[in-house]
Short mmCIF file of C-alpha atoms and ligand atoms in Angstrom, two decimals:
data_model
loop_
_atom_site.label_atom_id
_atom_site.label_comp_id
_atom_site.label_asym_id
_atom_site.label_seq_id
_atom_site.Cartn_x
_atom_site.Cartn_y
_atom_site.Cartn_z
CA MET A 1 7.82 2.03 21.45
CA PRO A 2 4.51 1.17 19.73
CA VAL A 3 4.54 2.38 16.12
CA THR A 4 1.72 2.36 13.58
CA LEU A 5 2.45 2.41 9.85
CA ILE A 6 -0.15 3.39 7.26
CA ALA A 7 0.92 1.54 4.15
CA GLY A 8 -0.03 0.62 0.61
CA GLY A 9 1.78 -0.75 -2.41
CA VAL A 10 5.38 -1.86 -2.64
CA GLY A 11 6.68 1.29 -0.86
CA GLY A 12 4.40 0.50 2.07
CA ALA A 13 5.71 -3.05 2.34
CA ARG A 14 9.35 -1.93 2.18
CA MET A 15 8.72 0.63 4.94
CA ALA A 16 6.98 -2.09 6.96
CA LEU A 17 10.11 -4.24 6.64
CA ALA A 18 12.38 -1.35 7.70
CA LEU A 19 10.34 -0.75 10.87
CA HIS A 20 9.76 -4.48 11.51
CA GLU A 21 13.55 -5.02 11.50
CA ALA A 22 14.23 -1.96 13.70
CA LEU A 23 11.61 -2.48 16.42
CA PRO A 24 11.33 -5.19 19.11
CA PRO A 25 8.86 -7.95 18.04
CA GLY A 26 5.22 -6.95 18.39
CA GLU A 27 5.74 -3.18 18.56
CA LEU A 28 4.75 -2.48 14.94
CA THR A 29 1.18 -2.37 13.63
CA VAL A 30 0.66 -1.97 9.89
CA ILE A 31 -2.68 -0.66 8.60
CA GLY A 32 -2.93 -1.89 5.01
CA ASN A 33 -4.81 -0.64 1.96
CA VAL A 34 -7.67 -2.78 0.64
CA GLY A 35 -8.82 -0.39 -2.10
CA ASP A 36 -6.68 -2.39 -4.57
CA ASP A 37 -8.49 -5.62 -3.69
CA CYS A 38 -10.09 -7.40 -6.61
CA GLU A 39 -11.84 -10.56 -7.66
CA HIS A 40 -9.97 -12.51 -10.36
CA TRP A 41 -10.85 -16.00 -11.59
CA GLY A 42 -13.46 -16.01 -8.80
CA LEU A 43 -10.82 -15.50 -6.10
CA SER A 44 -10.62 -12.67 -3.55
CA ILE A 45 -7.23 -11.01 -3.89
CA SER A 46 -5.76 -8.45 -1.46
CA PRO A 47 -2.52 -7.35 -3.18
CA ASP A 48 -1.35 -4.80 -0.64
CA LEU A 49 -1.95 -6.99 2.42
CA ASP A 50 -0.22 -9.88 0.67
CA THR A 51 2.76 -7.75 -0.36
CA VAL A 52 3.29 -6.83 3.31
CA LEU A 53 2.90 -10.46 4.44
CA TYR A 54 5.29 -11.77 1.78
CA THR A 55 7.83 -9.01 2.48
CA LEU A 56 7.86 -9.47 6.26
CA THR A 57 8.09 -13.26 6.05
CA GLY A 58 10.88 -13.39 3.43
CA ARG A 59 8.65 -14.74 0.65
CA ILE A 60 8.49 -11.66 -1.59
CA ASP A 61 9.63 -11.70 -5.20
CA PRO A 62 12.51 -9.19 -5.00
CA ILE A 63 12.34 -8.31 -8.68
CA ASN A 64 8.66 -7.36 -8.98
CA GLY A 65 8.19 -6.32 -5.34
CA TRP A 66 4.87 -8.28 -5.32
CA GLY A 67 4.06 -12.00 -5.52
CA VAL A 68 6.17 -14.89 -4.23
CA ALA A 69 9.86 -15.34 -5.08
CA GLU A 70 10.58 -18.01 -7.71
CA ASP A 71 6.91 -18.94 -7.96
CA THR A 72 5.75 -21.27 -10.72
CA HIS A 73 2.77 -20.56 -13.00
CA ASN A 74 1.34 -23.98 -13.75
CA LEU A 75 -2.24 -23.13 -12.83
CA MET A 76 -2.10 -19.88 -14.79
CA GLU A 77 -0.77 -21.57 -17.93
CA THR A 78 -3.55 -24.15 -17.82
CA ALA A 79 -6.21 -21.51 -17.06
CA ILE A 80 -5.07 -19.47 -20.08
CA SER A 81 -5.27 -22.59 -22.28
CA LEU A 82 -8.90 -22.80 -21.15
CA GLY A 83 -9.56 -19.24 -22.32
CA GLU A 84 -9.26 -17.45 -18.97
CA GLU A 85 -7.91 -13.89 -18.83
CA ASP A 86 -4.12 -13.64 -18.94
CA TRP A 87 -3.27 -10.08 -17.86
CA PHE A 88 -3.12 -10.52 -14.08
CA ILE A 89 -0.21 -12.77 -13.10
CA LEU A 90 -0.99 -15.23 -10.31
CA GLY A 91 1.74 -17.68 -9.32
CA ASP A 92 0.97 -21.09 -7.84
CA LYS A 93 2.15 -20.32 -4.29
CA ASP A 94 0.39 -16.94 -4.35
CA LEU A 95 -2.80 -18.68 -5.50
CA ALA A 96 -2.79 -20.88 -2.39
CA LEU A 97 -3.27 -17.78 -0.24
CA HIS A 98 -6.09 -16.50 -2.47
CA VAL A 99 -7.84 -19.90 -2.39
CA ALA A 100 -7.63 -20.04 1.42
CA ARG A 101 -8.77 -16.42 1.87
CA THR A 102 -11.66 -16.83 -0.58
CA ARG A 103 -12.93 -19.97 1.17
CA ARG A 104 -12.72 -18.36 4.60
CA LEU A 105 -14.41 -15.10 3.48
CA ARG A 106 -17.24 -17.15 1.96
CA ALA A 107 -17.54 -19.05 5.25
CA GLY A 108 -18.14 -15.70 6.97
CA GLU A 109 -14.75 -14.89 8.53
CA ALA A 110 -13.62 -11.27 8.58
CA LEU A 111 -10.65 -10.26 6.40
CA SER A 112 -8.88 -8.97 9.55
CA ALA A 113 -9.22 -12.36 11.28
CA ILE A 114 -7.95 -14.25 8.23
CA THR A 115 -5.02 -11.85 7.79
CA ALA A 116 -4.06 -12.12 11.48
CA ASP A 117 -4.22 -15.92 11.31
CA VAL A 118 -1.99 -16.07 8.20
CA ALA A 119 0.53 -13.74 9.89
CA THR A 120 0.59 -15.95 13.00
CA ARG A 121 0.96 -19.17 10.97
CA TRP A 122 3.88 -17.62 9.09
CA GLY A 123 5.56 -16.40 12.30
CA CYS A 124 5.11 -12.69 11.64
CA ALA A 125 5.25 -10.74 14.93
CA THR A 126 4.11 -7.49 13.30
CA LYS A 127 0.35 -6.94 13.48
CA LEU A 128 -1.21 -6.40 10.03
CA LEU A 129 -4.70 -4.87 9.97
CA PRO A 130 -6.74 -4.24 6.83
CA ALA A 131 -8.05 -0.65 7.00
CA THR A 132 -11.56 -2.05 6.84
CA ASN A 133 -13.35 -5.39 6.74
CA ASP A 134 -16.02 -3.82 4.57
CA ARG A 135 -15.92 -3.86 0.78
CA GLN A 136 -13.88 -0.91 -0.47
CA ARG A 137 -12.73 -0.54 -4.08
CA THR A 138 -10.64 2.14 -5.77
CA TRP A 139 -11.86 3.40 -9.15
CA ILE A 140 -9.72 5.51 -11.48
CA ALA A 141 -11.35 8.23 -13.56
CA THR A 142 -9.57 8.82 -16.87
CA ASP A 143 -10.24 11.24 -19.73
CA THR A 144 -12.72 8.79 -21.22
CA GLU A 145 -14.02 6.36 -18.59
CA GLU A 146 -13.82 5.07 -15.03
CA LEU A 147 -11.78 1.89 -14.51
CA PRO A 148 -11.36 -0.54 -11.57
CA PHE A 149 -7.91 0.03 -10.04
CA GLN A 150 -6.17 -3.19 -11.20
CA GLU A 151 -7.71 -2.85 -14.67
CA TRP A 152 -6.15 0.63 -14.94
CA LEU A 153 -2.78 -0.23 -13.31
CA VAL A 154 -2.05 -3.70 -14.62
CA HIS A 155 -4.25 -4.39 -17.67
CA ARG A 156 -3.90 -0.88 -19.16
CA ARG A 157 -0.39 -0.36 -17.67
CA ALA A 158 -1.42 2.97 -16.10
CA ALA A 159 -1.33 4.45 -19.61
CA ASP A 160 -4.62 6.39 -19.29
CA THR A 161 -4.37 9.90 -17.83
CA VAL A 162 -5.91 10.06 -14.37
CA THR A 163 -8.42 12.83 -13.73
CA GLY A 164 -9.74 11.59 -10.38
CA VAL A 165 -9.95 8.74 -7.88
CA ARG A 166 -13.10 7.38 -6.22
CA PHE A 167 -13.46 4.91 -3.37
CA GLU A 168 -16.48 2.65 -3.71
CA GLY A 169 -17.80 1.69 -0.26
CA VAL A 170 -17.01 5.06 1.31
CA PRO A 171 -18.36 6.65 3.54
CA GLU A 172 -19.98 3.45 4.84
CA ALA A 173 -16.73 1.48 5.34
CA GLN A 174 -15.92 1.16 9.03
CA PRO A 175 -12.40 0.71 10.43
CA ALA A 176 -11.40 -2.91 11.10
CA PRO A 177 -11.07 -3.82 14.80
CA GLY A 178 -7.94 -2.22 16.27
CA VAL A 179 -7.37 0.39 13.53
CA LEU A 180 -8.43 3.53 15.41
CA GLU A 181 -6.85 2.22 18.63
CA ALA A 182 -3.53 1.62 16.83
CA ILE A 183 -3.52 5.24 15.63
CA ALA A 184 -4.57 6.70 18.99
CA SER A 185 -2.14 4.68 21.12
CA ALA A 186 1.07 4.63 19.00
CA ASP A 187 4.05 6.71 20.08
CA ARG A 188 4.76 7.35 16.40
CA ILE A 189 2.61 7.12 13.29
CA VAL A 190 4.33 6.73 9.93
CA LEU A 191 2.84 7.41 6.50
CA ALA A 192 4.77 5.09 4.19
CA PRO A 193 6.37 6.27 0.91
CA SER A 194 3.22 5.10 -0.86
CA ASN A 195 1.19 6.77 -3.60
CA PRO A 196 -0.96 9.25 -1.60
CA PHE A 197 -3.92 9.10 -4.02
CA VAL A 198 -4.36 5.35 -4.42
CA SER A 199 -2.45 3.78 -1.52
CA LEU A 200 -2.81 6.15 1.48
CA ASP A 201 -6.11 7.90 0.64
CA PRO A 202 -8.23 4.71 0.60
CA ILE A 203 -7.06 3.99 4.16
CA LEU A 204 -7.64 7.59 5.25
CA ALA A 205 -11.10 7.53 3.63
CA VAL A 206 -12.33 4.83 6.02
CA ASP A 207 -14.71 6.35 8.56
CA GLY A 208 -12.76 8.16 11.31
CA VAL A 209 -9.25 7.28 10.12
CA ARG A 210 -8.27 10.66 8.61
CA ALA A 211 -9.52 12.49 11.71
CA ALA A 212 -7.64 10.06 13.96
CA VAL A 213 -4.34 10.69 12.10
CA CYS A 214 -4.89 14.48 11.96
CA ALA A 215 -5.35 14.43 15.75
CA ARG A 216 -1.86 12.86 16.02
CA ARG A 217 -0.16 15.22 13.50
CA ALA A 218 2.65 16.12 15.91
CA ASP A 219 3.65 12.44 16.18
CA THR A 220 3.17 11.59 12.50
CA VAL A 221 6.06 11.29 10.04
CA ALA A 222 5.45 11.00 6.28
CA VAL A 223 8.11 9.62 3.92
CA SER A 224 8.29 10.99 0.38
CA PRO A 225 7.55 8.46 -2.39
CA VAL A 226 9.21 10.81 -4.91
CA ILE A 227 12.99 11.32 -5.25
CA ALA A 228 14.42 14.04 -7.51
CA GLY A 229 11.08 14.33 -9.32
CA LYS A 230 10.91 10.57 -10.08
CA ALA A 231 8.74 7.90 -8.51
CA ILE A 232 10.53 5.20 -6.52
CA LYS A 233 7.96 2.87 -8.16
CA GLY A 234 4.64 3.29 -9.92
CA PRO A 235 2.62 6.03 -11.60
CA ILE A 236 2.68 8.74 -8.94
CA VAL A 237 4.46 11.50 -10.90
CA GLY A 238 1.97 11.32 -13.79
CA MET A 239 -0.89 11.41 -11.27
CA LEU A 240 0.54 14.46 -9.49
CA GLU A 241 0.77 16.25 -12.87
CA SER A 242 -2.62 15.25 -14.22
CA MET A 243 -4.41 16.08 -10.95
CA GLY A 244 -2.90 19.56 -10.71
CA HIS A 245 -0.20 19.11 -8.08
CA ARG A 246 3.46 20.06 -8.14
CA ALA A 247 5.19 16.94 -9.53
CA ASP A 248 7.89 16.45 -6.92
CA ALA A 249 8.38 15.59 -3.24
CA ILE A 250 6.91 18.95 -2.20
CA GLY A 251 3.72 18.27 -4.17
CA VAL A 252 3.23 15.18 -1.98
CA ALA A 253 4.24 17.10 1.17
CA ARG A 254 1.56 19.75 0.50
CA TYR A 255 -1.02 17.00 0.09
CA LEU A 256 0.00 15.29 3.35
CA ALA A 257 0.69 18.45 5.41
CA PRO A 258 -2.64 18.32 7.33
CA LEU A 259 -1.71 14.81 8.52
CA ALA A 260 2.02 14.83 9.27
CA GLY A 261 4.16 17.25 11.28
CA THR A 262 7.41 15.79 9.92
CA TYR A 263 8.34 14.94 6.33
CA VAL A 264 11.24 12.77 5.20
CA LEU A 265 12.89 13.91 1.99
CA ASP A 266 15.46 11.81 0.22
CA ALA A 267 18.99 13.18 0.67
CA GLN A 268 18.97 14.03 -3.07
CA ASP A 269 16.11 16.47 -2.40
CA ALA A 270 17.81 18.29 0.50
CA ASP A 271 17.43 21.61 -1.37
CA LEU A 272 13.62 21.26 -1.04
CA ALA A 273 13.73 21.21 2.78
CA ALA A 274 13.23 24.99 3.01
CA ASP A 275 9.83 24.63 1.25
CA LEU A 276 8.52 22.56 4.18
CA ALA A 277 8.62 25.43 6.67
CA GLU A 278 5.57 27.17 5.16
CA LEU A 279 3.69 23.85 5.51
CA GLN A 280 4.61 23.72 9.22
CA MET A 281 6.41 20.45 8.56
CA ALA A 282 9.80 19.62 10.10
CA ALA A 283 12.26 18.23 7.54
CA LEU A 284 14.40 15.10 7.75
CA CYS A 285 16.82 14.38 4.89
CA VAL A 286 18.20 10.85 4.59
CA PRO A 287 18.70 8.30 1.81
CA THR A 288 15.33 6.56 1.29
CA LEU A 289 15.84 3.93 -1.48
CA MET A 290 15.07 0.89 0.65
CA ALA A 291 16.25 -1.87 -1.67
CA ASP A 292 19.60 -1.37 0.11
CA PRO A 293 19.44 -2.86 3.68
CA ALA A 294 21.76 -0.17 5.10
CA VAL A 295 19.48 2.56 3.72
CA ARG A 296 16.46 0.73 5.16
CA GLN A 297 18.09 0.73 8.62
CA GLY A 298 19.05 4.40 8.36
CA LEU A 299 15.55 5.41 7.26
CA ALA A 300 13.91 3.44 10.09
CA ALA A 301 16.29 5.00 12.62
CA ALA A 302 15.54 8.51 11.33
CA VAL A 303 11.76 7.95 11.42
CA LEU A 304 11.88 6.50 14.95
CA ALA A 305 14.37 9.01 16.45
N1 FO1 U 1 1.30 -6.06 -10.73
C1 FO1 U 1 1.57 -6.05 -12.05
O1 FO1 U 1 2.16 -5.08 -12.53
N2 FO1 U 1 1.16 -7.08 -12.86
C2 FO1 U 1 0.52 -8.17 -12.37
O2 FO1 U 1 0.17 -9.08 -13.14
C3 FO1 U 1 0.26 -8.21 -10.96
C4 FO1 U 1 -0.36 -9.31 -10.37
C5 FO1 U 1 -0.50 -9.35 -8.97
C6 FO1 U 1 -1.03 -10.46 -8.35
C7 FO1 U 1 -1.14 -10.52 -6.97
C8 FO1 U 1 -0.71 -9.45 -6.20
O3 FO1 U 1 -0.80 -9.51 -4.87
C9 FO1 U 1 -0.18 -8.32 -6.80
C10 FO1 U 1 -0.08 -8.25 -8.19
N3 FO1 U 1 0.45 -7.13 -8.82
C11 FO1 U 1 0.68 -7.12 -10.16
C12 FO1 U 1 0.80 -5.95 -8.04
C13 FO1 U 1 -0.40 -5.07 -7.73
O4 FO1 U 1 -1.15 -4.78 -8.86
C14 FO1 U 1 0.11 -3.74 -7.19
O5 FO1 U 1 1.33 -3.86 -6.54
C15 FO1 U 1 -0.69 -3.13 -6.13
O6 FO1 U 1 -2.03 -3.31 -6.20
C16 FO1 U 1 -0.30 -1.65 -6.04
O7 FO1 U 1 -0.44 -1.27 -4.79
#
């Protein structure tokens, strides 16, 4: 059963692992967010693609949910002693991937080709596609200024109130090879429990992607990134509030209703299932906290059933 997952952030990578484990090798395609990409110390960094790669190949740091497990920070310590910026943590093993990607991008290779090659070298049977090979960058509007995504999230610790989100590079950004085909040909499309504003929307903003998912609404399942009014990870609840949405799983469901005919609520939110009927969304209620492998299996089974 070919399945396509639209994924960003740590929630996207955990959902990718759940489906990767549940499906026969090669049946899963993950379309990853590149709006979070940044240049740091002159290197091209693709956090969301890397988080999926590290998660699916057993390299991920289980505590942070990003970066490489038990990485060392020798390069970073020396760079800081030379006066380089210290707010974005780059481990030594992680840096190797950024060095390789930066060299290959400068030599003219497409991000999709580099990502596919890394996945093959690391024995990852799941296909990982960046949403676009074109430059796309997420900007966060706050009460006072507009900030690049990583500056807002990491440097400023998401402390500034969000009033809007803008995707630089849109509407020009074109889908990477295989993206529209993966959406059109999958038996099931899954919207990961990712932040809809900064992890799913940049993917959907790529030319033709939102329309392609809307056309498959009956086969699309979205998983809530909010449980009992709290984020599984990250700043989503504050963003829902500051951008005028209901700050719970139903606020996200309303936002995603044009795209997904089925919505997965965490079992703790079972009392919200009735609110999905007016959105013409079918409800599934299962445990969704994927740090637990049994929950991961149960969630994948529910999404694929
Ligand atoms: N997140 C942090 O909270 N602090 C960091 O210093 C940090 C560094 C970092 C380096 C490489 C990478 O791939 C991810 C990194 N992240 C860091 C996570 C990243 O900011 C977010 O997970 C995503 O962009 C959100 O989707």
